[in-house]
PDB file of C-alpha atoms in Angstrom:
ATOM      1  CA  MET A 274     197.351 127.652  34.135  1.00  0.00           C
ATOM      2  CA  PRO A 275     194.677 125.855  32.080  1.00  0.00           C
ATOM      3  CA  GLU A 276     195.842 124.366  28.809  1.00  0.00           C
ATOM      4  CA  ASN A 277     194.534 125.783  25.544  1.00  0.00           C
ATOM      5  CA  LYS A 278     193.668 122.967  23.122  1.00  0.00           C
ATOM      6  CA  LEU A 279     194.857 124.989  20.157  1.00  0.00           C
ATOM      7  CA  SER A 280     198.272 125.707  21.718  1.00  0.00           C
ATOM      8  CA  HIS A 281     199.522 122.297  20.584  1.00  0.00           C
ATOM      9  CA  TYR A 282     198.788 123.188  16.971  1.00  0.00           C
ATOM     10  CA  GLY A 283     200.463 126.577  17.290  1.00  0.00           C
ATOM     11  CA  LEU A 284     203.538 124.995  18.849  1.00  0.00           C
ATOM     12  CA  PHE A 285     203.574 122.387  16.073  1.00  0.00           C
ATOM     13  CA  VAL A 286     203.411 125.020  13.315  1.00  0.00           C
ATOM     14  CA  MET A 287     206.146 127.110  14.939  1.00  0.00           C
ATOM     15  CA  ARG A 288     208.332 124.038  15.445  1.00  0.00           C
ATOM     16  CA  VAL A 289     207.940 122.885  11.829  1.00  0.00           C
ATOM     17  CA  ILE A 290     208.755 126.349  10.462  1.00  0.00           C
ATOM     18  CA  LEU A 291     211.833 126.749  12.687  1.00  0.00           C
ATOM     19  CA  GLY A 292     213.000 123.215  11.927  1.00  0.00           C
ATOM     20  CA  ALA A 293     212.518 123.633   8.184  1.00  0.00           C
ATOM     21  CA  VAL A 294     214.455 126.913   8.132  1.00  0.00           C
ATOM     22  CA  PHE A 295     217.417 125.398   9.956  1.00  0.00           C
ATOM     23  CA  PHE A 296     217.331 122.119   8.071  1.00  0.00           C
ATOM     24  CA  TYR A 297     217.459 124.140   4.831  1.00  0.00           C
ATOM     25  CA  TYR A 298     220.475 126.205   5.905  1.00  0.00           C
ATOM     26  CA  GLY A 299     222.171 123.230   7.521  1.00  0.00           C
ATOM     27  CA  SER A 300     221.735 121.253   4.288  1.00  0.00           C
ATOM     28  CA  ARG A 301     223.322 124.095   2.330  1.00  0.00           C
ATOM     29  CA  HIS A 302     226.255 124.373   4.720  1.00  0.00           C
ATOM     30  CA  LEU A 303     226.837 120.669   5.337  1.00  0.00           C
ATOM     31  CA  LEU A 304     225.754 118.843   2.178  1.00  0.00           C
ATOM     32  CA  MET A 305     225.903 121.474  -0.605  1.00  0.00           C
ATOM     33  CA  LEU A 306     222.149 121.087  -1.186  1.00  0.00           C
ATOM     34  CA  PHE A 307     219.955 123.966  -2.404  1.00  0.00           C
ATOM     35  CA  GLY A 308     222.926 125.709  -4.008  1.00  0.00           C
ATOM     36  CA  GLY A 309     225.061 125.748  -0.867  1.00  0.00           C
ATOM     37  CA  GLN A 310     228.848 125.890  -0.768  1.00  0.00           C
ATOM     38  CA  GLY A 311     229.335 122.834   1.416  1.00  0.00           C
ATOM     39  CA  PHE A 312     231.082 122.191   4.694  1.00  0.00           C
ATOM     40  CA  ASN A 313     234.692 123.262   4.056  1.00  0.00           C
ATOM     41  CA  SER A 314     233.780 126.374   2.090  1.00  0.00           C
ATOM     42  CA  THR A 315     231.336 127.435   4.807  1.00  0.00           C
ATOM     43  CA  LEU A 316     233.990 126.913   7.506  1.00  0.00           C
ATOM     44  CA  ASP A 317     236.431 129.083   5.540  1.00  0.00           C
ATOM     45  CA  TRP A 318     233.782 131.766   4.929  1.00  0.00           C
ATOM     46  CA  MET A 319     232.775 131.940   8.612  1.00  0.00           C
ATOM     47  CA  GLU A 320     236.396 132.251   9.647  1.00  0.00           C
ATOM     48  CA  ARG A 321     237.202 134.970   7.105  1.00  0.00           C
ATOM     49  CA  ARG A 322     233.967 136.974   7.452  1.00  0.00           C
ATOM     50  CA  TYR A 323     233.175 136.636  11.152  1.00  0.00           C
ATOM     51  CA  HIS A 324     236.478 135.388  12.635  1.00  0.00           C
ATOM     52  CA  ILE A 325     234.740 132.289  14.023  1.00  0.00           C
ATOM     53  CA  PRO A 326     237.199 129.436  14.670  1.00  0.00           C
ATOM     54  CA  PRO A 327     236.550 126.385  12.451  1.00  0.00           C
ATOM     55  CA  ALA A 328     235.648 124.146  15.412  1.00  0.00           C
ATOM     56  CA  PHE A 329     232.876 126.518  16.497  1.00  0.00           C
ATOM     57  CA  ALA A 330     231.730 127.041  12.921  1.00  0.00           C
ATOM     58  CA  ALA A 331     231.459 123.240  12.555  1.00  0.00           C
ATOM     59  CA  LEU A 332     229.336 123.091  15.724  1.00  0.00           C
ATOM     60  CA  ALA A 333     227.073 125.792  14.302  1.00  0.00           C
ATOM     61  CA  ILE A 334     226.659 123.880  11.027  1.00  0.00           C
ATOM     62  CA  PHE A 335     225.831 120.650  12.886  1.00  0.00           C
ATOM     63  CA  ALA A 336     223.396 122.552  15.110  1.00  0.00           C
ATOM     64  CA  GLU A 337     221.694 123.944  12.016  1.00  0.00           C
ATOM     65  CA  PHE A 338     221.388 120.607  10.238  1.00  0.00           C
ATOM     66  CA  PHE A 339     220.769 118.137  13.062  1.00  0.00           C
ATOM     67  CA  GLY A 340     219.033 120.679  15.286  1.00  0.00           C
ATOM     68  CA  GLY A 341     216.771 121.659  12.407  1.00  0.00           C
ATOM     69  CA  LEU A 342     215.952 118.023  11.724  1.00  0.00           C
ATOM     70  CA  GLY A 343     215.287 117.320  15.414  1.00  0.00           C
ATOM     71  CA  VAL A 344     213.051 120.353  15.835  1.00  0.00           C
ATOM     72  CA  LEU A 345     211.251 119.597  12.566  1.00  0.00           C
ATOM     73  CA  VAL A 346     210.165 116.120  13.666  1.00  0.00           C
ATOM     74  CA  GLY A 347     210.051 116.897  17.375  1.00  0.00           C
ATOM     75  CA  LEU A 348     212.783 114.474  18.457  1.00  0.00           C
ATOM     76  CA  LEU A 349     215.120 115.558  21.260  1.00  0.00           C
ATOM     77  CA  THR A 350     213.487 118.926  20.759  1.00  0.00           C
ATOM     78  CA  ARG A 351     214.961 120.689  23.784  1.00  0.00           C
ATOM     79  CA  LEU A 352     218.512 119.613  22.936  1.00  0.00           C
ATOM     80  CA  ALA A 353     218.064 120.467  19.251  1.00  0.00           C
ATOM     81  CA  ALA A 354     216.594 123.860  20.139  1.00  0.00           C
ATOM     82  CA  PHE A 355     219.506 124.524  22.506  1.00  0.00           C
ATOM     83  CA  GLY A 356     221.991 124.077  19.658  1.00  0.00           C
ATOM     84  CA  ILE A 357     219.963 126.405  17.472  1.00  0.00           C
ATOM     85  CA  ALA A 358     219.628 128.960  20.289  1.00  0.00           C
ATOM     86  CA  ALA A 359     223.392 128.960  20.874  1.00  0.00           C
ATOM     87  CA  THR A 360     224.018 129.481  17.160  1.00  0.00           C
ATOM     88  CA  MET A 361     221.479 132.300  16.973  1.00  0.00           C
ATOM     89  CA  ALA A 362     222.845 133.951  20.122  1.00  0.00           C
ATOM     90  CA  VAL A 363     226.227 134.224  18.394  1.00  0.00           C
ATOM     91  CA  ALA A 364     224.612 135.405  15.135  1.00  0.00           C
ATOM     92  CA  THR A 365     222.633 138.037  17.053  1.00  0.00           C
ATOM     93  CA  TYR A 366     225.768 139.247  18.828  1.00  0.00           C
ATOM     94  CA  VAL A 367     227.842 139.370  15.636  1.00  0.00           C
ATOM     95  CA  ASN A 368     225.122 141.267  13.784  1.00  0.00           C
ATOM     96  CA  PHE A 369     224.498 143.580  16.751  1.00  0.00           C
ATOM     97  CA  ALA A 370     228.167 144.572  16.711  1.00  0.00           C
ATOM     98  CA  GLN A 371     227.685 145.744  13.109  1.00  0.00           C
ATOM     99  CA  LEU A 372     224.275 147.333  13.691  1.00  0.00           C
ATOM    100  CA  ASP A 373     223.560 150.669  12.054  1.00  0.00           C
ATOM    101  CA  LEU A 374     220.103 151.879  13.110  1.00  0.00           C
ATOM    102  CA  TYR A 375     219.853 154.046   9.993  1.00  0.00           C
ATOM    103  CA  ASP A 376     220.479 151.132   7.607  1.00  0.00           C
ATOM    104  CA  GLU A 377     217.457 148.832   7.204  1.00  0.00           C
ATOM    105  CA  THR A 378     219.615 145.962   5.936  1.00  0.00           C
ATOM    106  CA  THR A 379     221.691 145.746   9.115  1.00  0.00           C
ATOM    107  CA  VAL A 380     218.574 146.059  11.266  1.00  0.00           C
ATOM    108  CA  GLN A 381     217.065 143.081   9.409  1.00  0.00           C
ATOM    109  CA  GLN A 382     220.286 141.093   9.815  1.00  0.00           C
ATOM    110  CA  PHE A 383     220.058 141.689  13.565  1.00  0.00           C
ATOM    111  CA  GLY A 384     216.316 141.075  13.871  1.00  0.00           C
ATOM    112  CA  LEU A 385     216.043 137.689  12.158  1.00  0.00           C
ATOM    113  CA  PRO A 386     218.585 135.860  14.340  1.00  0.00           C
ATOM    114  CA  LEU A 387     216.983 137.440  17.401  1.00  0.00           C
ATOM    115  CA  VAL A 388     213.520 136.130  16.428  1.00  0.00           C
ATOM    116  CA  LEU A 389     214.936 132.664  15.679  1.00  0.00           C
ATOM    117  CA  PHE A 390     216.714 132.742  19.043  1.00  0.00           C
ATOM    118  CA  GLY A 391     213.407 133.546  20.763  1.00  0.00           C
ATOM    119  CA  MET A 392     211.624 130.693  18.974  1.00  0.00           C
ATOM    120  CA  SER A 393     214.393 128.325  20.075  1.00  0.00           C
ATOM    121  CA  VAL A 394     214.167 129.453  23.693  1.00  0.00           C
ATOM    122  CA  LEU A 395     210.431 128.817  23.618  1.00  0.00           C
ATOM    123  CA  LEU A 396     211.063 125.230  22.493  1.00  0.00           C
ATOM    124  CA  ILE A 397     213.739 124.753  25.154  1.00  0.00           C
ATOM    125  CA  THR A 398     211.230 125.731  27.820  1.00  0.00           C
ATOM    126  CA  THR A 399     208.145 123.953  26.431  1.00  0.00           C
ATOM    127  CA  GLY A 400     209.551 120.972  24.564  1.00  0.00           C
ATOM    128  CA  GLY A 401     208.080 119.740  21.311  1.00  0.00           C
ATOM    129  CA  GLY A 402     204.469 119.590  22.470  1.00  0.00           C
ATOM    130  CA  LYS A 403     201.865 116.879  22.035  1.00  0.00           C
ATOM    131  CA  ILE A 404     202.333 116.716  18.273  1.00  0.00           C
ATOM    132  CA  SER A 405     205.937 115.504  18.351  1.00  0.00           C
ATOM    133  CA  LEU A 406     207.961 112.315  18.442  1.00  0.00           C
ATOM    134  CA  ASP A 407     209.172 113.288  21.918  1.00  0.00           C
ATOM    135  CA  TRP A 408     205.594 113.210  23.222  1.00  0.00           C
ATOM    136  CA  LYS A 409     204.756 110.005  21.384  1.00  0.00           C
ATOM    137  CA  LEU A 410     207.840 108.200  22.698  1.00  0.00           C
ATOM    138  CA  SER A 411     207.441 109.442  26.261  1.00  0.00           C
ATOM    139  CA  HIS A 412     203.743 108.515  26.459  1.00  0.00           C
ATOM    140  CA  ARG A 413     203.838 105.044  24.897  1.00  0.00           C
ATOM    141  CA  LYS A 414     202.089 102.402  26.910  1.00  0.00           C
ATOM    142  CA  LYS A 415     204.432  99.822  28.292  1.00  0.00           C
ATOM    143  CA  LYS A 416     203.816  96.168  27.493  1.00  0.00           C
ATOM    144  CA  GLY A 417     201.455  94.599  29.964  1.00  0.00           C
ATOM    145  CA  GLU A 418     200.179  97.977  31.226  1.00  0.00           C
ATOM    146  CA  ALA A 419     196.436  98.238  31.592  1.00  0.00           C
ATOM    147  CA  ALA A 420     194.572 100.629  29.315  1.00  0.00           C
TER     148      ALA A 420
END
């Protein structure tokens, strides 16, 4: 399939938005930034509200923060997106279990994680694109290599 020159910009914009969203939430959950409760309070909340064991909740928080940062700058994009996708798969499942098709709030709580999951899967399959650190690092000219 021929490559569209603009697809790199679209992938970049999508990657930056997804990365920024997860870096924001990860910062709230891990570092108490942006009015967040911090790591221990978030672990307790996830266990009480969703019955998620603390070890898995910690993995989700790290996936949000470090995965968001990786996706944002395009470094280890596929791995970072995998962590985000796993977190959003669980969030989609948990929200689906509580879904009430007649209540717009629960439909929105189901839809957002599903969209974020889809964005993550796209990055797993495509990588960070040409406007990423992954691309820059993998296409550096080696010393002594002819131009």
